[in-house]
């Protein structure tokens, strides 16, 4: 049975896109967990796949000049979230980096999640998932949510004029609908800044207004 499991997974790997991430759960139902893990371990030794961390593999992708290419930490984090059907949001220094407010590339990524809390070491870096409240994950804007996380990391006294200029430009790319939603879930001081940056009235969302709510 072990050889059969190995052969079947090997065929799947051979047809899959180079650089794809693999998890034992991808082969659920093919055999029992022990046989799947043994087959993946054997394929790793044979070089058909590369083990990144416990239970996380990648199908090798090579560049003529750079050699073996590994997936980015963010890609791995998203793949784990998809596997677990969990929502995640980047926090802290990673949000600053994604927005271009910091040139430092963080080696240790931290995400808020509604999935299981855990820390996964990958090479010299790590990915950490921190369990959070549903409210923290109700942000909908891909840009505005990062802005909120970045500002929380900085604090009100560390926001420079250059940062404010950058944030204003970034928030122009966010939809009004997302901004109005995310205002509601931002800390008060961040909400005030974002309202100033965007010149949007958080009480007017196209469906309700301050007048209609208080009439």
JSON list of C-alpha atoms in Angstrom, two decimals:
[
{"chain": "A", "resi": 1, "resn": "UNK", "atom": "CA", "xyz": [0.00, 0.00, 0.00]},
{"chain": "A", "resi": 2, "resn": "UNK", "atom": "CA", "xyz": [2.88, 2.35, 0.81]},
{"chain": "A", "resi": 3, "resn": "UNK", "atom": "CA", "xyz": [4.41, 1.87, -2.66]},
{"chain": "A", "resi": 4, "resn": "UNK", "atom": "CA", "xyz": [1.02, 2.44, -4.27]},
{"chain": "A", "resi": 5, "resn": "UNK", "atom": "CA", "xyz": [0.50, 5.63, -2.29]},
{"chain": "A", "resi": 6, "resn": "UNK", "atom": "CA", "xyz": [3.99, 6.81, -3.21]},
{"chain": "A", "resi": 7, "resn": "UNK", "atom": "CA", "xyz": [3.41, 6.12, -6.91]},
{"chain": "A", "resi": 8, "resn": "UNK", "atom": "CA", "xyz": [0.06, 7.92, -7.00]},
{"chain": "A", "resi": 9, "resn": "UNK", "atom": "CA", "xyz": [1.36, 11.01, -5.17]},
{"chain": "A", "resi": 10, "resn": "UNK", "atom": "CA", "xyz": [4.46, 11.00, -7.37]},
{"chain": "A", "resi": 11, "resn": "UNK", "atom": "CA", "xyz": [2.25, 11.13, -10.48]},
{"chain": "A", "resi": 12, "resn": "UNK", "atom": "CA", "xyz": [0.27, 14.04, -9.00]},
{"chain": "A", "resi": 13, "resn": "UNK", "atom": "CA", "xyz": [3.49, 15.90, -8.19]},
{"chain": "A", "resi": 14, "resn": "UNK", "atom": "CA", "xyz": [4.89, 15.28, -11.69]},
{"chain": "A", "resi": 15, "resn": "UNK", "atom": "CA", "xyz": [1.83, 16.91, -13.29]},
{"chain": "A", "resi": 16, "resn": "UNK", "atom": "CA", "xyz": [1.55, 19.82, -10.85]},
{"chain": "A", "resi": 17, "resn": "UNK", "atom": "CA", "xyz": [2.91, 23.31, -11.42]},
{"chain": "A", "resi": 18, "resn": "UNK", "atom": "CA", "xyz": [6.47, 23.88, -10.29]},
{"chain": "A", "resi": 19, "resn": "UNK", "atom": "CA", "xyz": [6.61, 25.94, -7.13]},
{"chain": "A", "resi": 20, "resn": "UNK", "atom": "CA", "xyz": [3.26, 24.66, -5.87]},
{"chain": "A", "resi": 21, "resn": "UNK", "atom": "CA", "xyz": [2.90, 24.10, -2.14]},
{"chain": "A", "resi": 22, "resn": "UNK", "atom": "CA", "xyz": [1.75, 20.73, -0.85]},
{"chain": "A", "resi": 23, "resn": "UNK", "atom": "CA", "xyz": [0.24, 19.55, 2.43]},
{"chain": "A", "resi": 24, "resn": "UNK", "atom": "CA", "xyz": [-0.57, 16.01, 3.59]},
{"chain": "A", "resi": 25, "resn": "UNK", "atom": "CA", "xyz": [-4.22, 17.09, 3.73]},
{"chain": "A", "resi": 26, "resn": "UNK", "atom": "CA", "xyz": [-4.15, 17.52, -0.06]},
{"chain": "A", "resi": 27, "resn": "UNK", "atom": "CA", "xyz": [-4.08, 13.72, -0.33]},
{"chain": "A", "resi": 28, "resn": "UNK", "atom": "CA", "xyz": [-6.70, 12.99, 2.31]},
{"chain": "A", "resi": 29, "resn": "UNK", "atom": "CA", "xyz": [-8.70, 9.87, 1.44]},
{"chain": "A", "resi": 30, "resn": "UNK", "atom": "CA", "xyz": [-5.97, 8.41, -0.73]},
{"chain": "A", "resi": 31, "resn": "UNK", "atom": "CA", "xyz": [-4.57, 6.41, 2.19]},
{"chain": "A", "resi": 32, "resn": "UNK", "atom": "CA", "xyz": [-4.23, 6.68, 5.94]},
{"chain": "A", "resi": 33, "resn": "UNK", "atom": "CA", "xyz": [-2.22, 9.59, 7.37]},
{"chain": "A", "resi": 34, "resn": "UNK", "atom": "CA", "xyz": [0.83, 7.46, 8.14]},
{"chain": "A", "resi": 35, "resn": "UNK", "atom": "CA", "xyz": [1.09, 6.16, 4.56]},
{"chain": "A", "resi": 36, "resn": "UNK", "atom": "CA", "xyz": [0.67, 9.67, 3.11]},
{"chain": "A", "resi": 37, "resn": "UNK", "atom": "CA", "xyz": [3.33, 11.11, 5.40]},
{"chain": "A", "resi": 38, "resn": "UNK", "atom": "CA", "xyz": [5.70, 8.25, 4.57]},
{"chain": "A", "resi": 39, "resn": "UNK", "atom": "CA", "xyz": [5.18, 8.77, 0.83]},
{"chain": "A", "resi": 40, "resn": "UNK", "atom": "CA", "xyz": [5.84, 12.51, 1.11]},
{"chain": "A", "resi": 41, "resn": "UNK", "atom": "CA", "xyz": [8.95, 11.86, 3.21]},
{"chain": "A", "resi": 42, "resn": "UNK", "atom": "CA", "xyz": [10.24, 9.45, 0.57]},
{"chain": "A", "resi": 43, "resn": "UNK", "atom": "CA", "xyz": [9.53, 11.90, -2.27]},
{"chain": "A", "resi": 44, "resn": "UNK", "atom": "CA", "xyz": [11.42, 14.53, -0.30]},
{"chain": "A", "resi": 45, "resn": "UNK", "atom": "CA", "xyz": [14.46, 12.25, -0.07]},
{"chain": "A", "resi": 46, "resn": "UNK", "atom": "CA", "xyz": [14.20, 11.54, -3.79]},
{"chain": "A", "resi": 47, "resn": "UNK", "atom": "CA", "xyz": [14.15, 15.27, -4.57]},
{"chain": "A", "resi": 48, "resn": "UNK", "atom": "CA", "xyz": [10.70, 15.27, -6.17]},
{"chain": "A", "resi": 49, "resn": "UNK", "atom": "CA", "xyz": [9.52, 17.68, -3.45]},
{"chain": "A", "resi": 50, "resn": "UNK", "atom": "CA", "xyz": [11.27, 19.81, -0.82]},
{"chain": "A", "resi": 51, "resn": "UNK", "atom": "CA", "xyz": [10.25, 19.95, 2.83]},
{"chain": "A", "resi": 52, "resn": "UNK", "atom": "CA", "xyz": [9.88, 23.54, 4.08]},
{"chain": "A", "resi": 53, "resn": "UNK", "atom": "CA", "xyz": [8.58, 22.75, 7.56]},
{"chain": "A", "resi": 54, "resn": "UNK", "atom": "CA", "xyz": [6.67, 19.99, 9.31]},
{"chain": "A", "resi": 55, "resn": "UNK", "atom": "CA", "xyz": [3.81, 19.05, 6.97]},
{"chain": "A", "resi": 56, "resn": "UNK", "atom": "CA", "xyz": [4.66, 21.72, 4.36]},
{"chain": "A", "resi": 57, "resn": "UNK", "atom": "CA", "xyz": [6.31, 20.83, 1.05]},
{"chain": "A", "resi": 58, "resn": "UNK", "atom": "CA", "xyz": [7.00, 22.57, -2.25]},
{"chain": "A", "resi": 59, "resn": "UNK", "atom": "CA", "xyz": [7.48, 21.17, -5.75]},
{"chain": "A", "resi": 60, "resn": "UNK", "atom": "CA", "xyz": [10.96, 22.42, -6.71]},
{"chain": "A", "resi": 61, "resn": "UNK", "atom": "CA", "xyz": [11.21, 25.23, -9.22]},
{"chain": "A", "resi": 62, "resn": "UNK", "atom": "CA", "xyz": [14.58, 26.13, -10.66]},
{"chain": "A", "resi": 63, "resn": "UNK", "atom": "CA", "xyz": [15.94, 29.25, -12.32]},
{"chain": "A", "resi": 64, "resn": "UNK", "atom": "CA", "xyz": [18.95, 28.92, -14.67]},
{"chain": "A", "resi": 65, "resn": "UNK", "atom": "CA", "xyz": [20.80, 31.68, -12.81]},
{"chain": "A", "resi": 66, "resn": "UNK", "atom": "CA", "xyz": [19.34, 31.65, -9.29]},
{"chain": "A", "resi": 67, "resn": "UNK", "atom": "CA", "xyz": [18.94, 27.93, -8.86]},
{"chain": "A", "resi": 68, "resn": "UNK", "atom": "CA", "xyz": [16.21, 26.60, -6.58]},
{"chain": "A", "resi": 69, "resn": "UNK", "atom": "CA", "xyz": [13.43, 29.16, -6.00]},
{"chain": "A", "resi": 70, "resn": "UNK", "atom": "CA", "xyz": [11.50, 29.02, -2.75]},
{"chain": "A", "resi": 71, "resn": "UNK", "atom": "CA", "xyz": [8.01, 30.46, -2.22]},
{"chain": "A", "resi": 72, "resn": "UNK", "atom": "CA", "xyz": [7.78, 33.67, -0.23]},
{"chain": "A", "resi": 73, "resn": "UNK", "atom": "CA", "xyz": [6.71, 33.62, 3.41]},
{"chain": "A", "resi": 74, "resn": "UNK", "atom": "CA", "xyz": [3.51, 35.50, 2.55]},
{"chain": "A", "resi": 75, "resn": "UNK", "atom": "CA", "xyz": [2.61, 32.91, -0.07]},
{"chain": "A", "resi": 76, "resn": "UNK", "atom": "CA", "xyz": [3.15, 30.14, 2.45]},
{"chain": "A", "resi": 77, "resn": "UNK", "atom": "CA", "xyz": [1.01, 31.91, 5.05]},
{"chain": "A", "resi": 78, "resn": "UNK", "atom": "CA", "xyz": [-1.85, 32.34, 2.57]},
{"chain": "A", "resi": 79, "resn": "UNK", "atom": "CA", "xyz": [-1.61, 28.69, 1.53]},
{"chain": "A", "resi": 80, "resn": "UNK", "atom": "CA", "xyz": [-1.84, 27.59, 5.17]},
{"chain": "A", "resi": 81, "resn": "UNK", "atom": "CA", "xyz": [-4.86, 29.85, 5.71]},
{"chain": "A", "resi": 82, "resn": "UNK", "atom": "CA", "xyz": [-6.57, 28.45, 2.60]},
{"chain": "A", "resi": 83, "resn": "UNK", "atom": "CA", "xyz": [-5.90, 24.91, 3.77]},
{"chain": "A", "resi": 84, "resn": "UNK", "atom": "CA", "xyz": [-7.37, 25.66, 7.19]},
{"chain": "A", "resi": 85, "resn": "UNK", "atom": "CA", "xyz": [-10.19, 27.80, 5.74]},
{"chain": "A", "resi": 86, "resn": "UNK", "atom": "CA", "xyz": [-9.12, 30.57, 8.08]},
{"chain": "A", "resi": 87, "resn": "UNK", "atom": "CA", "xyz": [-9.00, 34.33, 7.65]},
{"chain": "A", "resi": 88, "resn": "UNK", "atom": "CA", "xyz": [-5.71, 36.13, 8.28]},
{"chain": "A", "resi": 89, "resn": "UNK", "atom": "CA", "xyz": [-4.54, 39.74, 8.51]},
{"chain": "A", "resi": 90, "resn": "UNK", "atom": "CA", "xyz": [-0.90, 40.88, 8.54]},
{"chain": "A", "resi": 91, "resn": "UNK", "atom": "CA", "xyz": [0.21, 42.89, 11.57]},
{"chain": "A", "resi": 92, "resn": "UNK", "atom": "CA", "xyz": [3.02, 45.14, 12.66]},
{"chain": "A", "resi": 93, "resn": "UNK", "atom": "CA", "xyz": [6.22, 45.50, 10.69]},
{"chain": "A", "resi": 94, "resn": "UNK", "atom": "CA", "xyz": [4.91, 43.36, 7.84]},
{"chain": "A", "resi": 95, "resn": "UNK", "atom": "CA", "xyz": [2.04, 45.80, 7.23]},
{"chain": "A", "resi": 96, "resn": "UNK", "atom": "CA", "xyz": [4.54, 48.70, 7.23]},
{"chain": "A", "resi": 97, "resn": "UNK", "atom": "CA", "xyz": [6.69, 46.87, 4.69]},
{"chain": "A", "resi": 98, "resn": "UNK", "atom": "CA", "xyz": [3.77, 46.00, 2.40]},
{"chain": "A", "resi": 99, "resn": "UNK", "atom": "CA", "xyz": [2.71, 49.65, 2.34]},
{"chain": "A", "resi": 100, "resn": "UNK", "atom": "CA", "xyz": [6.24, 50.82, 1.53]},
{"chain": "A", "resi": 101, "resn": "UNK", "atom": "CA", "xyz": [6.59, 52.66, 4.85]},
{"chain": "A", "resi": 102, "resn": "UNK", "atom": "CA", "xyz": [9.55, 50.50, 5.83]},
{"chain": "A", "resi": 103, "resn": "UNK", "atom": "CA", "xyz": [12.38, 49.12, 3.70]},
{"chain": "A", "resi": 104, "resn": "UNK", "atom": "CA", "xyz": [13.15, 46.42, 6.23]},
{"chain": "A", "resi": 105, "resn": "UNK", "atom": "CA", "xyz": [11.96, 43.01, 5.08]},
{"chain": "A", "resi": 106, "resn": "UNK", "atom": "CA", "xyz": [10.64, 41.18, 8.15]},
{"chain": "A", "resi": 107, "resn": "UNK", "atom": "CA", "xyz": [11.88, 37.61, 8.58]},
{"chain": "A", "resi": 108, "resn": "UNK", "atom": "CA", "xyz": [9.20, 36.80, 11.12]},
{"chain": "A", "resi": 109, "resn": "UNK", "atom": "CA", "xyz": [5.66, 37.41, 9.90]},
{"chain": "A", "resi": 110, "resn": "UNK", "atom": "CA", "xyz": [2.79, 37.77, 12.35]},
{"chain": "A", "resi": 111, "resn": "UNK", "atom": "CA", "xyz": [-0.85, 37.39, 11.34]},
{"chain": "A", "resi": 112, "resn": "UNK", "atom": "CA", "xyz": [-4.13, 37.72, 13.18]},
{"chain": "A", "resi": 113, "resn": "UNK", "atom": "CA", "xyz": [-6.41, 34.77, 12.48]},
{"chain": "A", "resi": 114, "resn": "UNK", "atom": "CA", "xyz": [-9.69, 33.12, 13.36]},
{"chain": "A", "resi": 115, "resn": "UNK", "atom": "CA", "xyz": [-7.98, 29.77, 12.88]},
{"chain": "A", "resi": 116, "resn": "UNK", "atom": "CA", "xyz": [-5.69, 27.84, 15.20]},
{"chain": "A", "resi": 117, "resn": "UNK", "atom": "CA", "xyz": [-2.86, 29.82, 16.85]},
{"chain": "A", "resi": 118, "resn": "UNK", "atom": "CA", "xyz": [0.58, 28.45, 15.97]},
{"chain": "A", "resi": 119, "resn": "UNK", "atom": "CA", "xyz": [4.15, 29.35, 15.07]},
{"chain": "A", "resi": 120, "resn": "UNK", "atom": "CA", "xyz": [5.83, 27.74, 12.07]},
{"chain": "A", "resi": 121, "resn": "UNK", "atom": "CA", "xyz": [9.58, 28.00, 11.59]},
{"chain": "A", "resi": 122, "resn": "UNK", "atom": "CA", "xyz": [10.66, 28.13, 7.96]},
{"chain": "A", "resi": 123, "resn": "UNK", "atom": "CA", "xyz": [14.37, 28.46, 7.27]},
{"chain": "A", "resi": 124, "resn": "UNK", "atom": "CA", "xyz": [15.72, 31.46, 9.18]},
{"chain": "A", "resi": 125, "resn": "UNK", "atom": "CA", "xyz": [12.29, 33.01, 9.56]},
{"chain": "A", "resi": 126, "resn": "UNK", "atom": "CA", "xyz": [8.90, 32.13, 10.99]},
{"chain": "A", "resi": 127, "resn": "UNK", "atom": "CA", "xyz": [5.18, 32.64, 10.50]},
{"chain": "A", "resi": 128, "resn": "UNK", "atom": "CA", "xyz": [3.07, 33.16, 13.59]},
{"chain": "A", "resi": 129, "resn": "UNK", "atom": "CA", "xyz": [-0.71, 33.08, 13.70]},
{"chain": "A", "resi": 130, "resn": "UNK", "atom": "CA", "xyz": [-2.34, 34.81, 16.67]},
{"chain": "A", "resi": 131, "resn": "UNK", "atom": "CA", "xyz": [-5.96, 34.08, 17.53]},
{"chain": "A", "resi": 132, "resn": "UNK", "atom": "CA", "xyz": [-8.00, 37.26, 17.56]},
{"chain": "A", "resi": 133, "resn": "UNK", "atom": "CA", "xyz": [-11.56, 38.52, 17.95]},
{"chain": "A", "resi": 134, "resn": "UNK", "atom": "CA", "xyz": [-13.98, 38.51, 14.97]},
{"chain": "A", "resi": 135, "resn": "UNK", "atom": "CA", "xyz": [-13.97, 42.33, 15.03]},
{"chain": "A", "resi": 136, "resn": "UNK", "atom": "CA", "xyz": [-10.29, 42.45, 14.09]},
{"chain": "A", "resi": 137, "resn": "UNK", "atom": "CA", "xyz": [-11.04, 40.42, 10.97]},
{"chain": "A", "resi": 138, "resn": "UNK", "atom": "CA", "xyz": [-14.05, 42.43, 9.80]},
{"chain": "A", "resi": 139, "resn": "UNK", "atom": "CA", "xyz": [-11.85, 44.88, 7.91]},
{"chain": "A", "resi": 140, "resn": "UNK", "atom": "CA", "xyz": [-12.60, 44.55, 4.19]},
{"chain": "A", "resi": 141, "resn": "UNK", "atom": "CA", "xyz": [-10.21, 46.91, 2.42]},
{"chain": "A", "resi": 142, "resn": "UNK", "atom": "CA", "xyz": [-6.94, 45.36, 1.20]},
{"chain": "A", "resi": 143, "resn": "UNK", "atom": "CA", "xyz": [-5.25, 48.76, 1.58]},
{"chain": "A", "resi": 144, "resn": "UNK", "atom": "CA", "xyz": [-7.19, 50.36, 4.43]},
{"chain": "A", "resi": 145, "resn": "UNK", "atom": "CA", "xyz": [-6.80, 47.24, 6.59]},
{"chain": "A", "resi": 146, "resn": "UNK", "atom": "CA", "xyz": [-3.03, 47.41, 6.14]},
{"chain": "A", "resi": 147, "resn": "UNK", "atom": "CA", "xyz": [-3.05, 51.12, 6.97]},
{"chain": "A", "resi": 148, "resn": "UNK", "atom": "CA", "xyz": [-4.88, 50.43, 10.22]},
{"chain": "A", "resi": 149, "resn": "UNK", "atom": "CA", "xyz": [-2.45, 47.66, 11.21]},
{"chain": "A", "resi": 150, "resn": "UNK", "atom": "CA", "xyz": [0.55, 49.82, 10.27]},
{"chain": "A", "resi": 151, "resn": "UNK", "atom": "CA", "xyz": [-0.69, 52.80, 12.27]},
{"chain": "A", "resi": 152, "resn": "UNK", "atom": "CA", "xyz": [-1.35, 50.58, 15.28]},
{"chain": "A", "resi": 153, "resn": "UNK", "atom": "CA", "xyz": [2.25, 49.41, 15.05]},
{"chain": "A", "resi": 154, "resn": "UNK", "atom": "CA", "xyz": [3.59, 52.97, 14.82]},
{"chain": "A", "resi": 155, "resn": "UNK", "atom": "CA", "xyz": [1.45, 54.71, 17.41]},
{"chain": "A", "resi": 156, "resn": "UNK", "atom": "CA", "xyz": [0.16, 58.30, 17.07]},
{"chain": "A", "resi": 157, "resn": "UNK", "atom": "CA", "xyz": [3.50, 59.97, 17.88]},
{"chain": "A", "resi": 158, "resn": "UNK", "atom": "CA", "xyz": [5.52, 58.16, 15.19]},
{"chain": "A", "resi": 159, "resn": "UNK", "atom": "CA", "xyz": [3.50, 59.16, 12.11]},
{"chain": "A", "resi": 160, "resn": "UNK", "atom": "CA", "xyz": [5.72, 61.56, 10.16]},
{"chain": "A", "resi": 161, "resn": "UNK", "atom": "CA", "xyz": [4.57, 64.09, 7.50]},
{"chain": "A", "resi": 162, "resn": "UNK", "atom": "CA", "xyz": [6.16, 61.92, 4.80]},
{"chain": "A", "resi": 163, "resn": "UNK", "atom": "CA", "xyz": [4.22, 58.91, 6.05]},
{"chain": "A", "resi": 164, "resn": "UNK", "atom": "CA", "xyz": [1.00, 60.90, 6.06]},
{"chain": "A", "resi": 165, "resn": "UNK", "atom": "CA", "xyz": [1.59, 61.92, 2.44]},
{"chain": "A", "resi": 166, "resn": "UNK", "atom": "CA", "xyz": [2.23, 58.31, 1.48]},
{"chain": "A", "resi": 167, "resn": "UNK", "atom": "CA", "xyz": [-0.86, 57.06, 3.33]},
{"chain": "A", "resi": 168, "resn": "UNK", "atom": "CA", "xyz": [-3.08, 59.66, 1.66]},
{"chain": "A", "resi": 169, "resn": "UNK", "atom": "CA", "xyz": [-1.93, 58.48, -1.76]},
{"chain": "A", "resi": 170, "resn": "UNK", "atom": "CA", "xyz": [-2.43, 54.83, -0.84]},
{"chain": "A", "resi": 171, "resn": "UNK", "atom": "CA", "xyz": [-5.93, 55.39, 0.53]},
{"chain": "A", "resi": 172, "resn": "UNK", "atom": "CA", "xyz": [-6.97, 57.00, -2.76]},
{"chain": "A", "resi": 173, "resn": "UNK", "atom": "CA", "xyz": [-6.71, 53.50, -4.24]},
{"chain": "A", "resi": 174, "resn": "UNK", "atom": "CA", "xyz": [-9.20, 52.06, -1.74]},
{"chain": "A", "resi": 175, "resn": "UNK", "atom": "CA", "xyz": [-12.91, 51.94, -2.50]},
{"chain": "A", "resi": 176, "resn": "UNK", "atom": "CA", "xyz": [-15.28, 54.21, -0.61]},
{"chain": "A", "resi": 177, "resn": "UNK", "atom": "CA", "xyz": [-17.31, 51.19, 0.49]},
{"chain": "A", "resi": 178, "resn": "UNK", "atom": "CA", "xyz": [-14.28, 49.55, 2.08]},
{"chain": "A", "resi": 179, "resn": "UNK", "atom": "CA", "xyz": [-13.18, 52.77, 3.75]},
{"chain": "A", "resi": 180, "resn": "UNK", "atom": "CA", "xyz": [-16.60, 53.41, 5.28]},
{"chain": "A", "resi": 181, "resn": "UNK", "atom": "CA", "xyz": [-16.65, 49.85, 6.62]},
{"chain": "A", "resi": 182, "resn": "UNK", "atom": "CA", "xyz": [-13.13, 49.96, 8.01]},
{"chain": "A", "resi": 183, "resn": "UNK", "atom": "CA", "xyz": [-13.61, 53.30, 9.74]},
{"chain": "A", "resi": 184, "resn": "UNK", "atom": "CA", "xyz": [-16.02, 51.48, 12.09]},
{"chain": "A", "resi": 185, "resn": "UNK", "atom": "CA", "xyz": [-13.42, 48.97, 13.24]},
{"chain": "A", "resi": 186, "resn": "UNK", "atom": "CA", "xyz": [-10.37, 51.23, 13.56]},
{"chain": "A", "resi": 187, "resn": "UNK", "atom": "CA", "xyz": [-9.24, 52.65, 16.93]},
{"chain": "A", "resi": 188, "resn": "UNK", "atom": "CA", "xyz": [-10.61, 56.17, 17.44]},
{"chain": "A", "resi": 189, "resn": "UNK", "atom": "CA", "xyz": [-7.34, 58.00, 16.76]},
{"chain": "A", "resi": 190, "resn": "UNK", "atom": "CA", "xyz": [-6.73, 56.01, 13.58]},
{"chain": "A", "resi": 191, "resn": "UNK", "atom": "CA", "xyz": [-10.29, 56.56, 12.39]},
{"chain": "A", "resi": 192, "resn": "UNK", "atom": "CA", "xyz": [-9.82, 60.31, 12.84]},
{"chain": "A", "resi": 193, "resn": "UNK", "atom": "CA", "xyz": [-6.59, 60.26, 10.83]},
{"chain": "A", "resi": 194, "resn": "UNK", "atom": "CA", "xyz": [-8.13, 58.23, 8.02]},
{"chain": "A", "resi": 195, "resn": "UNK", "atom": "CA", "xyz": [-11.16, 60.52, 7.86]},
{"chain": "A", "resi": 196, "resn": "UNK", "atom": "CA", "xyz": [-8.78, 63.49, 7.60]},
{"chain": "A", "resi": 197, "resn": "UNK", "atom": "CA", "xyz": [-6.70, 61.75, 4.93]},
{"chain": "A", "resi": 198, "resn": "UNK", "atom": "CA", "xyz": [-9.67, 60.75, 2.77]},
{"chain": "A", "resi": 199, "resn": "UNK", "atom": "CA", "xyz": [-12.08, 63.61, 3.52]},
{"chain": "A", "resi": 200, "resn": "UNK", "atom": "CA", "xyz": [-14.88, 61.06, 3.77]},
{"chain": "A", "resi": 201, "resn": "UNK", "atom": "CA", "xyz": [-17.73, 61.42, 6.21]},
{"chain": "A", "resi": 202, "resn": "UNK", "atom": "CA", "xyz": [-17.99, 58.09, 8.09]},
{"chain": "A", "resi": 203, "resn": "UNK", "atom": "CA", "xyz": [-21.69, 58.80, 8.75]},
{"chain": "A", "resi": 204, "resn": "UNK", "atom": "CA", "xyz": [-22.50, 58.83, 5.03]},
{"chain": "A", "resi": 205, "resn": "UNK", "atom": "CA", "xyz": [-22.14, 55.41, 3.43]},
{"chain": "A", "resi": 206, "resn": "UNK", "atom": "CA", "xyz": [-24.61, 55.76, 0.59]},
{"chain": "A", "resi": 207, "resn": "UNK", "atom": "CA", "xyz": [-27.38, 53.97, 2.48]},
{"chain": "A", "resi": 208, "resn": "UNK", "atom": "CA", "xyz": [-27.71, 55.93, 5.68]},
{"chain": "A", "resi": 209, "resn": "UNK", "atom": "CA", "xyz": [-26.77, 59.36, 6.96]},
{"chain": "A", "resi": 210, "resn": "UNK", "atom": "CA", "xyz": [-26.40, 61.05, 10.29]},
{"chain": "A", "resi": 211, "resn": "UNK", "atom": "CA", "xyz": [-29.62, 62.97, 9.63]},
{"chain": "A", "resi": 212, "resn": "UNK", "atom": "CA", "xyz": [-31.68, 59.85, 8.92]},
{"chain": "A", "resi": 213, "resn": "UNK", "atom": "CA", "xyz": [-30.26, 58.06, 11.94]},
{"chain": "A", "resi": 214, "resn": "UNK", "atom": "CA", "xyz": [-31.08, 60.87, 14.32]},
{"chain": "A", "resi": 215, "resn": "UNK", "atom": "CA", "xyz": [-34.36, 61.99, 12.84]}
]
